[in-house]
Amino acid sequence: MDKITIIVPCYNEAEVIDLFYPAVQEHVAKIDDCRFDYVFVNDGSRDETLDKLRALSAAHDDVTYISLSRNFGKESAMMAGIDYATGDAVIIMDADLQHPPSSIAEMVKWWRAGYDDVCGKRIDRAGETWLKRSCANLFYAVMKKFSTSYEMQRDVGDFRLLDRRCIEALKLMRENQRFTKGLFTWVGYRKKEIPFEVQPRAAGATTWNYFALFNLAMKGMTSFTTAPLRLMTFLGVMISFGAMAYMLFVLTMALLYGDPVAGYPTLITVMLFLGGIQILSLGIIGEYIGQIFHETKHRPIYLVDEIDGKRMIYKPQLQPIERNTIKGD
Ligand code: UDP
Ligand code: MG
């Protein structure tokens, strides 16, 4: 008998939680020889999500909930789910039923056929605005150009089934600035993409906006490639060569023809151009320093406040333990 844990990150999802459980149950009940359980992660919701989860886990033995101490973001919430999942595989799903539970059977089928990472690939981006689609296109194009070691999967998100091998590998990566999509690709193993259509939200509102998307894209880039830094070096070299060539040109003009090249317009153009490049380079370096700043603190990815009604506390191992408990030779 296989056991699969369904991980559901929830942020202000009080309206959909009661719809989610029966909708998924209806589909997973039909899958043979497989037991499902659920890990709901309450990511510091401000509405009644936690109360709903308490009620749900009291009513069903197969439901566990983990409530984080505040809102840590979906990436961290997913990591909490992964840390506490006990199944032979996990399926990560959004709480808002945008990921169709009807795809689960197909995911399980491919998993049993030997794939470790069965990911849902969106076959429509129709519900999205032109701007959002263009931004996505640009992001994938840039990432593809820059990350040479592996290829980022297109139109593939967090909706996926992961074998325990992938889960254990993901647990090794305790970085703070998590770009999960890239991490899934980074761990490798056998991947299979299955098509699915993103459903309209069952209820509630999305928490995403363009600013959040931009931040995610920046995080994706800075945590998976240092190519922008290389690009800046390259640009610096090119501009220096350009400047040298231009200097020669000006000198020649002045010496041979006594022609003083128009000063003010050229000066201002070159100054503004170089100023722009300098600020951009500083910004890019800053992004990477920011990453280093966040990572060197080695803070935990999330803090747990409550698990299934029990209030949790962290006990850092700072107290000495008895010498005899660790024996030398
Ligand atoms: N989510 C979360 N923490 C956050 C934001 C979102 O756990 O800080 C969860 C949310 O509850 C949902 C999933 O991540 O289950 C996707 O969020 P949403 O539906 O808002 O994003 P979209 O589907 O529009 O990309
Ligand atoms: Mg959604």
mmCIF file of C-alpha atoms and ligand atoms in Angstrom:
data_model
loop_
_atom_site.group_PDB
_atom_site.id
_atom_site.type_symbol
_atom_site.label_atom_id
_atom_site.label_comp_id
_atom_site.label_asym_id
_atom_site.label_seq_id
_atom_site.Cartn_x
_atom_site.Cartn_y
_atom_site.Cartn_z
ATOM 1 C CA MET A 1 0.000 0.000 0.000
ATOM 2 C CA ASP A 2 1.459 3.355 -1.029
ATOM 3 C CA LYS A 3 1.128 6.404 1.125
ATOM 4 C CA ILE A 4 0.949 9.874 -0.365
ATOM 5 C CA THR A 5 0.883 13.126 1.584
ATOM 6 C CA ILE A 6 -0.945 16.076 0.077
ATOM 7 C CA ILE A 7 0.678 19.361 1.116
ATOM 8 C CA VAL A 8 -1.517 22.439 1.056
ATOM 9 C CA PRO A 9 -0.082 25.890 1.842
ATOM 10 C CA CYS A 10 -2.863 28.186 3.032
ATOM 11 C CA TYR A 11 -2.824 31.933 3.419
ATOM 12 C CA ASN A 12 -6.212 33.514 4.116
ATOM 13 C CA GLU A 13 -8.071 30.573 2.600
ATOM 14 C CA ALA A 14 -10.919 30.243 5.131
ATOM 15 C CA GLU A 15 -13.496 30.343 2.349
ATOM 16 C CA VAL A 16 -12.055 27.434 0.393
ATOM 17 C CA ILE A 17 -10.759 24.956 2.964
ATOM 18 C CA ASP A 18 -14.145 23.353 3.522
ATOM 19 C CA LEU A 19 -14.554 22.981 -0.237
ATOM 20 C CA PHE A 20 -11.019 21.688 -0.796
ATOM 21 C CA TYR A 21 -11.067 18.579 1.397
ATOM 22 C CA PRO A 22 -14.209 16.905 -0.028
ATOM 23 C CA ALA A 23 -13.272 17.888 -3.593
ATOM 24 C CA VAL A 24 -9.896 16.158 -3.303
ATOM 25 C CA GLN A 25 -11.243 13.236 -1.266
ATOM 26 C CA GLU A 26 -13.733 12.480 -4.030
ATOM 27 C CA HIS A 27 -10.914 11.938 -6.518
ATOM 28 C CA VAL A 28 -8.332 10.206 -4.356
ATOM 29 C CA ALA A 29 -10.845 7.691 -3.021
ATOM 30 C CA LYS A 30 -10.970 6.165 -6.495
ATOM 31 C CA ILE A 31 -7.221 5.471 -6.627
ATOM 32 C CA ASP A 32 -6.430 1.832 -5.821
ATOM 33 C CA ASP A 33 -3.954 0.608 -3.278
ATOM 34 C CA CYS A 34 -3.004 4.041 -2.029
ATOM 35 C CA ARG A 35 -3.598 5.851 1.230
ATOM 36 C CA PHE A 36 -3.669 9.644 1.254
ATOM 37 C CA ASP A 37 -3.137 12.030 4.116
ATOM 38 C CA TYR A 38 -3.019 15.803 4.265
ATOM 39 C CA VAL A 39 -0.635 18.357 5.702
ATOM 40 C CA PHE A 40 -2.196 21.814 5.686
ATOM 41 C CA VAL A 41 0.214 24.645 6.419
ATOM 42 C CA ASN A 42 -1.351 27.788 7.795
ATOM 43 C CA ASP A 43 1.008 30.513 6.673
ATOM 44 C CA GLY A 44 0.099 33.160 9.247
ATOM 45 C CA SER A 45 -3.394 33.778 7.888
ATOM 46 C CA ARG A 46 -5.316 36.774 9.187
ATOM 47 C CA ASP A 47 -8.755 35.271 8.687
ATOM 48 C CA GLU A 48 -10.416 32.146 10.134
ATOM 49 C CA THR A 49 -8.171 29.705 8.252
ATOM 50 C CA LEU A 50 -6.659 28.332 11.469
ATOM 51 C CA ASP A 51 -10.087 27.708 13.041
ATOM 52 C CA LYS A 52 -11.197 25.929 9.874
ATOM 53 C CA LEU A 53 -8.064 23.770 9.925
ATOM 54 C CA ARG A 54 -8.523 22.918 13.608
ATOM 55 C CA ALA A 55 -12.062 21.784 12.883
ATOM 56 C CA LEU A 56 -10.998 19.826 9.806
ATOM 57 C CA SER A 57 -8.220 17.962 11.585
ATOM 58 C CA ALA A 58 -10.517 17.199 14.531
ATOM 59 C CA ALA A 59 -13.054 15.714 12.140
ATOM 60 C CA HIS A 60 -10.646 13.657 10.012
ATOM 61 C CA ASP A 61 -7.797 11.408 11.126
ATOM 62 C CA ASP A 62 -5.921 11.883 7.884
ATOM 63 C CA VAL A 63 -5.588 15.660 8.313
ATOM 64 C CA THR A 64 -2.643 17.296 10.066
ATOM 65 C CA TYR A 65 -2.143 21.013 10.221
ATOM 66 C CA ILE A 66 0.946 23.044 10.917
ATOM 67 C CA SER A 67 0.457 26.657 11.814
ATOM 68 C CA LEU A 68 3.439 28.956 11.275
ATOM 69 C CA SER A 69 4.199 31.784 13.688
ATOM 70 C CA ARG A 70 3.569 34.432 11.025
ATOM 71 C CA ASN A 71 3.302 34.786 7.245
ATOM 72 C CA PHE A 72 6.526 33.424 5.749
ATOM 73 C CA GLY A 73 5.398 33.219 2.112
ATOM 74 C CA LYS A 74 4.330 30.254 0.033
ATOM 75 C CA GLU A 75 7.862 28.967 -0.575
ATOM 76 C CA SER A 76 8.553 28.631 3.139
ATOM 77 C CA ALA A 77 5.086 27.222 3.826
ATOM 78 C CA MET A 78 5.712 24.498 1.244
ATOM 79 C CA MET A 79 9.020 23.682 2.893
ATOM 80 C CA ALA A 80 7.252 23.258 6.237
ATOM 81 C CA GLY A 81 4.860 20.830 4.545
ATOM 82 C CA ILE A 82 7.754 18.931 2.986
ATOM 83 C CA ASP A 83 9.545 18.700 6.345
ATOM 84 C CA TYR A 84 6.509 17.185 8.051
ATOM 85 C CA ALA A 85 5.180 14.979 5.253
ATOM 86 C CA THR A 86 5.420 11.268 6.000
ATOM 87 C CA GLY A 87 4.275 9.758 2.691
ATOM 88 C CA ASP A 88 6.295 7.773 0.151
ATOM 89 C CA ALA A 89 5.532 10.701 -2.102
ATOM 90 C CA VAL A 90 3.957 14.122 -1.706
ATOM 91 C CA ILE A 91 1.622 16.134 -3.869
ATOM 92 C CA ILE A 92 1.749 19.919 -3.504
ATOM 93 C CA MET A 93 -1.531 21.675 -4.249
ATOM 94 C CA ASP A 94 -2.918 25.176 -3.837
ATOM 95 C CA ALA A 95 -5.796 25.478 -1.415
ATOM 96 C CA ASP A 96 -7.941 27.453 -3.841
ATOM 97 C CA LEU A 97 -8.702 24.425 -6.090
ATOM 98 C CA GLN A 98 -6.941 26.047 -9.045
ATOM 99 C CA HIS A 99 -5.003 22.805 -9.320
ATOM 100 C CA PRO A 100 -7.548 20.200 -10.460
ATOM 101 C CA PRO A 101 -7.763 17.185 -8.114
ATOM 102 C CA SER A 102 -8.712 15.145 -11.181
ATOM 103 C CA SER A 103 -5.019 15.195 -12.221
ATOM 104 C CA ILE A 104 -3.928 13.305 -9.110
ATOM 105 C CA ALA A 105 -4.781 9.894 -10.561
ATOM 106 C CA GLU A 106 -2.569 10.557 -13.572
ATOM 107 C CA MET A 107 0.274 11.777 -11.376
ATOM 108 C CA VAL A 108 0.117 8.614 -9.292
ATOM 109 C CA LYS A 109 0.076 6.521 -12.459
ATOM 110 C CA TRP A 110 3.328 8.051 -13.724
ATOM 111 C CA TRP A 111 4.905 7.884 -10.271
ATOM 112 C CA ARG A 112 4.181 4.156 -10.196
ATOM 113 C CA ALA A 113 5.701 3.904 -13.665
ATOM 114 C CA GLY A 114 8.996 5.068 -12.190
ATOM 115 C CA TYR A 115 9.020 8.868 -12.382
ATOM 116 C CA ASP A 116 10.170 10.856 -9.325
ATOM 117 C CA ASP A 117 8.776 14.251 -10.165
ATOM 118 C CA VAL A 118 5.459 14.379 -11.999
ATOM 119 C CA CYS A 119 4.726 18.047 -12.626
ATOM 120 C CA GLY A 120 1.609 19.720 -13.844
ATOM 121 C CA LYS A 121 2.252 21.796 -16.946
ATOM 122 C CA ARG A 122 -0.266 24.544 -17.600
ATOM 123 C CA ILE A 123 -1.656 24.312 -21.077
ATOM 124 C CA ASP A 124 -3.462 27.625 -20.914
ATOM 125 C CA ARG A 125 -2.396 31.012 -19.844
ATOM 126 C CA ALA A 126 -5.653 32.350 -21.223
ATOM 127 C CA GLY A 127 -7.012 33.679 -17.947
ATOM 128 C CA GLU A 128 -3.996 35.916 -17.584
ATOM 129 C CA THR A 129 -3.472 39.399 -18.851
ATOM 130 C CA TRP A 130 -1.248 40.084 -21.837
ATOM 131 C CA LEU A 131 1.236 41.871 -19.578
ATOM 132 C CA LYS A 132 1.544 38.925 -17.173
ATOM 133 C CA ARG A 133 2.075 36.518 -20.069
ATOM 134 C CA SER A 134 4.734 38.754 -21.622
ATOM 135 C CA CYS A 135 6.538 39.068 -18.286
ATOM 136 C CA ALA A 136 6.522 35.278 -17.930
ATOM 137 C CA ASN A 137 7.893 34.900 -21.470
ATOM 138 C CA LEU A 138 10.679 37.358 -20.781
ATOM 139 C CA PHE A 139 11.597 35.656 -17.516
ATOM 140 C CA TYR A 140 11.848 32.193 -19.069
ATOM 141 C CA ALA A 141 13.858 33.553 -21.993
ATOM 142 C CA VAL A 142 16.364 35.274 -19.694
ATOM 143 C CA MET A 143 16.680 32.261 -17.403
ATOM 144 C CA LYS A 144 17.174 29.953 -20.332
ATOM 145 C CA LYS A 145 19.936 32.152 -21.707
ATOM 146 C CA PHE A 146 21.689 32.519 -18.367
ATOM 147 C CA SER A 147 21.460 29.201 -16.571
ATOM 148 C CA THR A 148 23.611 26.854 -18.523
ATOM 149 C CA SER A 149 23.819 23.989 -16.065
ATOM 150 C CA TYR A 150 20.166 23.000 -16.263
ATOM 151 C CA GLU A 151 16.994 24.138 -17.920
ATOM 152 C CA MET A 152 14.128 25.805 -16.086
ATOM 153 C CA GLN A 153 10.846 24.069 -16.852
ATOM 154 C CA ARG A 154 8.337 26.227 -18.670
ATOM 155 C CA ASP A 155 4.785 26.822 -17.427
ATOM 156 C CA VAL A 156 5.422 24.362 -14.645
ATOM 157 C CA GLY A 157 4.649 25.510 -11.135
ATOM 158 C CA ASP A 158 4.350 24.009 -7.709
ATOM 159 C CA PHE A 159 1.555 21.590 -8.588
ATOM 160 C CA ARG A 160 3.425 18.301 -8.656
ATOM 161 C CA LEU A 161 4.003 14.875 -7.181
ATOM 162 C CA LEU A 162 7.428 14.312 -5.676
ATOM 163 C CA ASP A 163 8.935 10.989 -4.739
ATOM 164 C CA ARG A 164 10.626 10.668 -1.352
ATOM 165 C CA ARG A 165 13.993 10.854 -3.112
ATOM 166 C CA CYS A 166 13.189 14.407 -4.252
ATOM 167 C CA ILE A 167 11.801 15.340 -0.836
ATOM 168 C CA GLU A 168 14.924 14.235 1.005
ATOM 169 C CA ALA A 169 17.053 16.124 -1.519
ATOM 170 C CA LEU A 170 14.950 19.278 -1.086
ATOM 171 C CA LYS A 171 15.335 19.010 2.683
ATOM 172 C CA LEU A 172 19.101 19.303 2.253
ATOM 173 C CA MET A 173 18.663 22.766 0.803
ATOM 174 C CA ARG A 174 18.019 25.026 3.751
ATOM 175 C CA GLU A 175 18.585 28.291 1.939
ATOM 176 C CA ASN A 176 16.527 31.194 3.110
ATOM 177 C CA GLN A 177 15.738 32.836 -0.188
ATOM 178 C CA ARG A 178 13.835 29.952 -1.642
ATOM 179 C CA PHE A 179 13.014 29.837 -5.306
ATOM 180 C CA THR A 180 11.310 26.469 -5.152
ATOM 181 C CA LYS A 181 10.677 26.201 -8.865
ATOM 182 C CA GLY A 182 14.410 26.333 -9.459
ATOM 183 C CA LEU A 183 15.129 23.947 -6.587
ATOM 184 C CA PHE A 184 12.794 21.326 -8.068
ATOM 185 C CA THR A 185 14.739 21.533 -11.308
ATOM 186 C CA TRP A 186 18.085 21.592 -9.530
ATOM 187 C CA VAL A 187 17.550 18.294 -7.705
ATOM 188 C CA GLY A 188 16.977 16.531 -10.986
ATOM 189 C CA TYR A 189 15.771 12.890 -10.948
ATOM 190 C CA ARG A 190 13.249 11.573 -13.427
ATOM 191 C CA LYS A 191 10.754 14.193 -14.463
ATOM 192 C CA LYS A 192 7.460 13.840 -16.281
ATOM 193 C CA GLU A 193 5.253 16.726 -17.289
ATOM 194 C CA ILE A 194 1.515 16.224 -17.491
ATOM 195 C CA PRO A 195 -0.791 18.880 -18.917
ATOM 196 C CA PHE A 196 -3.477 20.507 -16.793
ATOM 197 C CA GLU A 197 -5.719 23.517 -17.029
ATOM 198 C CA VAL A 198 -5.608 26.060 -14.253
ATOM 199 C CA GLN A 199 -9.093 26.398 -12.811
ATOM 200 C CA PRO A 200 -10.630 29.655 -11.677
ATOM 201 C CA ARG A 201 -10.192 30.298 -7.955
ATOM 202 C CA ALA A 202 -12.935 28.512 -5.949
ATOM 203 C CA ALA A 203 -13.326 31.543 -3.658
ATOM 204 C CA GLY A 204 -11.268 34.263 -2.018
ATOM 205 C CA ALA A 205 -8.692 36.435 -3.725
ATOM 206 C CA THR A 206 -5.181 35.910 -5.009
ATOM 207 C CA THR A 207 -2.376 37.448 -2.995
ATOM 208 C CA TRP A 208 -0.152 37.931 -6.023
ATOM 209 C CA ASN A 209 0.548 41.204 -7.740
ATOM 210 C CA TYR A 210 3.107 42.465 -10.225
ATOM 211 C CA PHE A 211 5.446 43.631 -7.514
ATOM 212 C CA ALA A 212 5.445 40.159 -5.924
ATOM 213 C CA LEU A 213 6.026 38.587 -9.335
ATOM 214 C CA PHE A 214 8.953 40.923 -10.014
ATOM 215 C CA ASN A 215 10.460 40.048 -6.652
ATOM 216 C CA LEU A 216 10.055 36.350 -7.369
ATOM 217 C CA ALA A 217 11.730 36.749 -10.751
ATOM 218 C CA MET A 218 14.650 38.628 -9.172
ATOM 219 C CA LYS A 219 14.965 35.944 -6.505
ATOM 220 C CA GLY A 220 14.903 33.285 -9.208
ATOM 221 C CA MET A 221 17.668 34.975 -11.092
ATOM 222 C CA THR A 222 19.944 35.891 -8.227
ATOM 223 C CA SER A 223 19.661 32.524 -6.516
ATOM 224 C CA PHE A 224 20.342 30.456 -9.612
ATOM 225 C CA THR A 225 22.780 32.315 -11.776
ATOM 226 C CA THR A 226 25.591 34.835 -11.464
ATOM 227 C CA ALA A 227 25.427 35.536 -15.179
ATOM 228 C CA PRO A 228 24.216 39.159 -14.716
ATOM 229 C CA LEU A 229 27.506 39.896 -12.912
ATOM 230 C CA ARG A 230 29.436 38.422 -15.817
ATOM 231 C CA LEU A 231 27.304 40.453 -18.196
ATOM 232 C CA MET A 232 28.301 43.641 -16.367
ATOM 233 C CA THR A 233 31.987 42.783 -16.673
ATOM 234 C CA PHE A 234 31.470 42.154 -20.363
ATOM 235 C CA LEU A 235 29.601 45.432 -20.767
ATOM 236 C CA GLY A 236 32.390 47.262 -18.949
ATOM 237 C CA VAL A 237 34.994 45.869 -21.343
ATOM 238 C CA MET A 238 32.876 46.695 -24.392
ATOM 239 C CA ILE A 239 32.240 50.267 -23.254
ATOM 240 C CA SER A 240 35.942 50.807 -22.542
ATOM 241 C CA PHE A 241 36.815 49.653 -26.039
ATOM 242 C CA GLY A 242 34.113 51.898 -27.454
ATOM 243 C CA ALA A 243 35.453 54.850 -25.497
ATOM 244 C CA MET A 244 38.988 54.166 -26.735
ATOM 245 C CA ALA A 245 37.824 54.004 -30.356
ATOM 246 C CA TYR A 246 35.894 57.224 -29.934
ATOM 247 C CA MET A 247 38.934 58.930 -28.405
ATOM 248 C CA LEU A 248 41.031 57.944 -31.399
ATOM 249 C CA PHE A 249 38.335 59.262 -33.717
ATOM 250 C CA VAL A 250 38.199 62.620 -31.922
ATOM 251 C CA LEU A 251 41.986 62.919 -31.894
ATOM 252 C CA THR A 252 42.238 62.119 -35.594
ATOM 253 C CA MET A 253 39.525 64.608 -36.473
ATOM 254 C CA ALA A 254 41.236 67.334 -34.438
ATOM 255 C CA LEU A 255 44.771 66.613 -35.689
ATOM 256 C CA LEU A 256 44.049 65.981 -39.366
ATOM 257 C CA TYR A 257 41.204 68.375 -40.031
ATOM 258 C CA GLY A 258 41.379 70.678 -37.036
ATOM 259 C CA ASP A 259 37.736 69.828 -36.470
ATOM 260 C CA PRO A 260 36.662 70.234 -32.848
ATOM 261 C CA VAL A 261 33.851 67.661 -32.352
ATOM 262 C CA ALA A 262 30.622 69.112 -30.939
ATOM 263 C CA GLY A 263 31.279 68.996 -27.212
ATOM 264 C CA TYR A 264 28.143 69.429 -25.133
ATOM 265 C CA PRO A 265 25.699 66.946 -26.770
ATOM 266 C CA THR A 266 28.298 64.155 -26.982
ATOM 267 C CA LEU A 267 29.409 64.750 -23.430
ATOM 268 C CA ILE A 268 25.951 64.680 -21.949
ATOM 269 C CA THR A 269 24.948 61.562 -23.894
ATOM 270 C CA VAL A 270 28.039 59.632 -22.846
ATOM 271 C CA MET A 271 27.710 60.814 -19.240
ATOM 272 C CA LEU A 272 24.087 59.780 -18.937
ATOM 273 C CA PHE A 273 24.745 56.453 -20.621
ATOM 274 C CA LEU A 274 27.673 55.624 -18.373
ATOM 275 C CA GLY A 275 25.807 56.882 -15.291
ATOM 276 C CA GLY A 276 22.941 54.552 -16.132
ATOM 277 C CA ILE A 277 25.237 51.571 -16.624
ATOM 278 C CA GLN A 278 27.002 52.299 -13.331
ATOM 279 C CA ILE A 279 23.810 52.487 -11.327
ATOM 280 C CA LEU A 280 22.557 49.306 -12.994
ATOM 281 C CA SER A 281 25.800 47.478 -12.176
ATOM 282 C CA LEU A 282 25.653 48.644 -8.582
ATOM 283 C CA GLY A 283 22.032 47.483 -8.393
ATOM 284 C CA ILE A 284 22.949 44.047 -9.698
ATOM 285 C CA ILE A 285 25.879 43.700 -7.302
ATOM 286 C CA GLY A 286 23.526 44.891 -4.554
ATOM 287 C CA GLU A 287 21.039 42.140 -5.360
ATOM 288 C CA TYR A 288 23.712 39.510 -4.843
ATOM 289 C CA ILE A 289 25.024 41.135 -1.674
ATOM 290 C CA GLY A 290 21.423 41.129 -0.445
ATOM 291 C CA GLN A 291 21.264 37.390 -1.066
ATOM 292 C CA ILE A 292 24.521 36.855 0.819
ATOM 293 C CA PHE A 293 23.207 39.018 3.670
ATOM 294 C CA HIS A 294 20.087 36.891 4.008
ATOM 295 C CA GLU A 295 21.853 33.556 3.725
ATOM 296 C CA THR A 296 24.756 34.181 6.093
ATOM 297 C CA LYS A 297 22.395 34.715 9.017
ATOM 298 C CA HIS A 298 21.279 31.083 8.748
ATOM 299 C CA ARG A 299 17.873 31.800 10.160
ATOM 300 C CA PRO A 300 15.315 29.018 10.022
ATOM 301 C CA ILE A 301 13.095 29.021 6.948
ATOM 302 C CA TYR A 302 9.944 29.155 9.099
ATOM 303 C CA LEU A 303 8.872 28.872 12.721
ATOM 304 C CA VAL A 304 6.088 26.549 13.805
ATOM 305 C CA ASP A 305 3.536 27.914 16.242
ATOM 306 C CA GLU A 306 1.115 25.027 16.516
ATOM 307 C CA ILE A 307 0.753 21.456 15.239
ATOM 308 C CA ASP A 308 -2.589 19.714 15.602
ATOM 309 C CA GLY A 309 -3.574 21.733 18.643
ATOM 310 C CA LYS A 310 -0.180 21.487 20.382
ATOM 311 C CA ARG A 311 1.723 24.726 20.943
ATOM 312 C CA MET A 312 5.361 24.323 19.934
ATOM 313 C CA ILE A 313 8.615 25.764 21.257
ATOM 314 C CA TYR A 314 12.143 25.668 19.824
ATOM 315 C CA LYS A 315 15.013 24.509 21.996
ATOM 316 C CA PRO A 316 18.337 25.572 20.583
ATOM 317 C CA GLN A 317 21.066 23.108 21.556
ATOM 318 C CA LEU A 318 23.213 25.562 23.464
ATOM 319 C CA GLN A 319 23.448 23.742 26.803
ATOM 320 C CA PRO A 320 26.445 21.417 27.165
ATOM 321 C CA ILE A 321 25.716 17.705 27.377
ATOM 322 C CA GLU A 322 27.649 15.183 29.469
ATOM 323 C CA ARG A 323 31.078 14.279 28.132
ATOM 324 C CA ASN A 324 30.463 10.532 28.319
ATOM 325 C CA THR A 325 27.570 10.676 25.890
ATOM 326 C CA ILE A 326 30.027 11.163 22.990
ATOM 327 C CA LYS A 327 32.839 8.640 23.285
ATOM 328 C CA GLY A 328 36.220 8.947 21.597
ATOM 329 C CA ASP A 329 38.409 5.946 20.895
HETATM 330 N N1 UDP B 1 0.034 31.145 -0.141
HETATM 331 C C1 UDP B 1 0.776 30.959 1.029
HETATM 332 N N2 UDP B 1 1.474 32.025 1.558
HETATM 333 C C2 UDP B 1 1.464 33.261 0.976
HETATM 334 C C3 UDP B 1 0.724 33.423 -0.229
HETATM 335 C C4 UDP B 1 0.028 32.351 -0.750
HETATM 336 O O1 UDP B 1 0.808 29.869 1.592
HETATM 337 O O2 UDP B 1 2.099 34.158 1.512
HETATM 338 C C5 UDP B 1 -0.715 29.996 -0.713
HETATM 339 C C6 UDP B 1 -2.187 30.282 -0.974
HETATM 340 O O3 UDP B 1 -2.965 30.024 0.166
HETATM 341 C C7 UDP B 1 -2.510 29.299 -2.088
HETATM 342 C C8 UDP B 1 -1.195 29.249 -2.862
HETATM 343 O O4 UDP B 1 -0.178 29.700 -1.968
HETATM 344 O O5 UDP B 1 -2.813 28.010 -1.598
HETATM 345 C C9 UDP B 1 -1.238 30.084 -4.121
HETATM 346 O O6 UDP B 1 -1.591 31.408 -3.809
HETATM 347 P P1 UDP B 1 -2.583 32.268 -4.717
HETATM 348 O O7 UDP B 1 -3.787 31.478 -5.092
HETATM 349 O O8 UDP B 1 -2.810 33.544 -3.979
HETATM 350 O O9 UDP B 1 -1.669 32.537 -5.979
HETATM 351 P P2 UDP B 1 -2.020 32.313 -7.533
HETATM 352 O O10 UDP B 1 -2.802 31.034 -7.653
HETATM 353 O O11 UDP B 1 -2.812 33.491 -7.929
HETATM 354 O O12 UDP B 1 -0.690 32.213 -8.196
HETATM 355 MG MG MG B 2 -4.353 30.500 -6.707
#
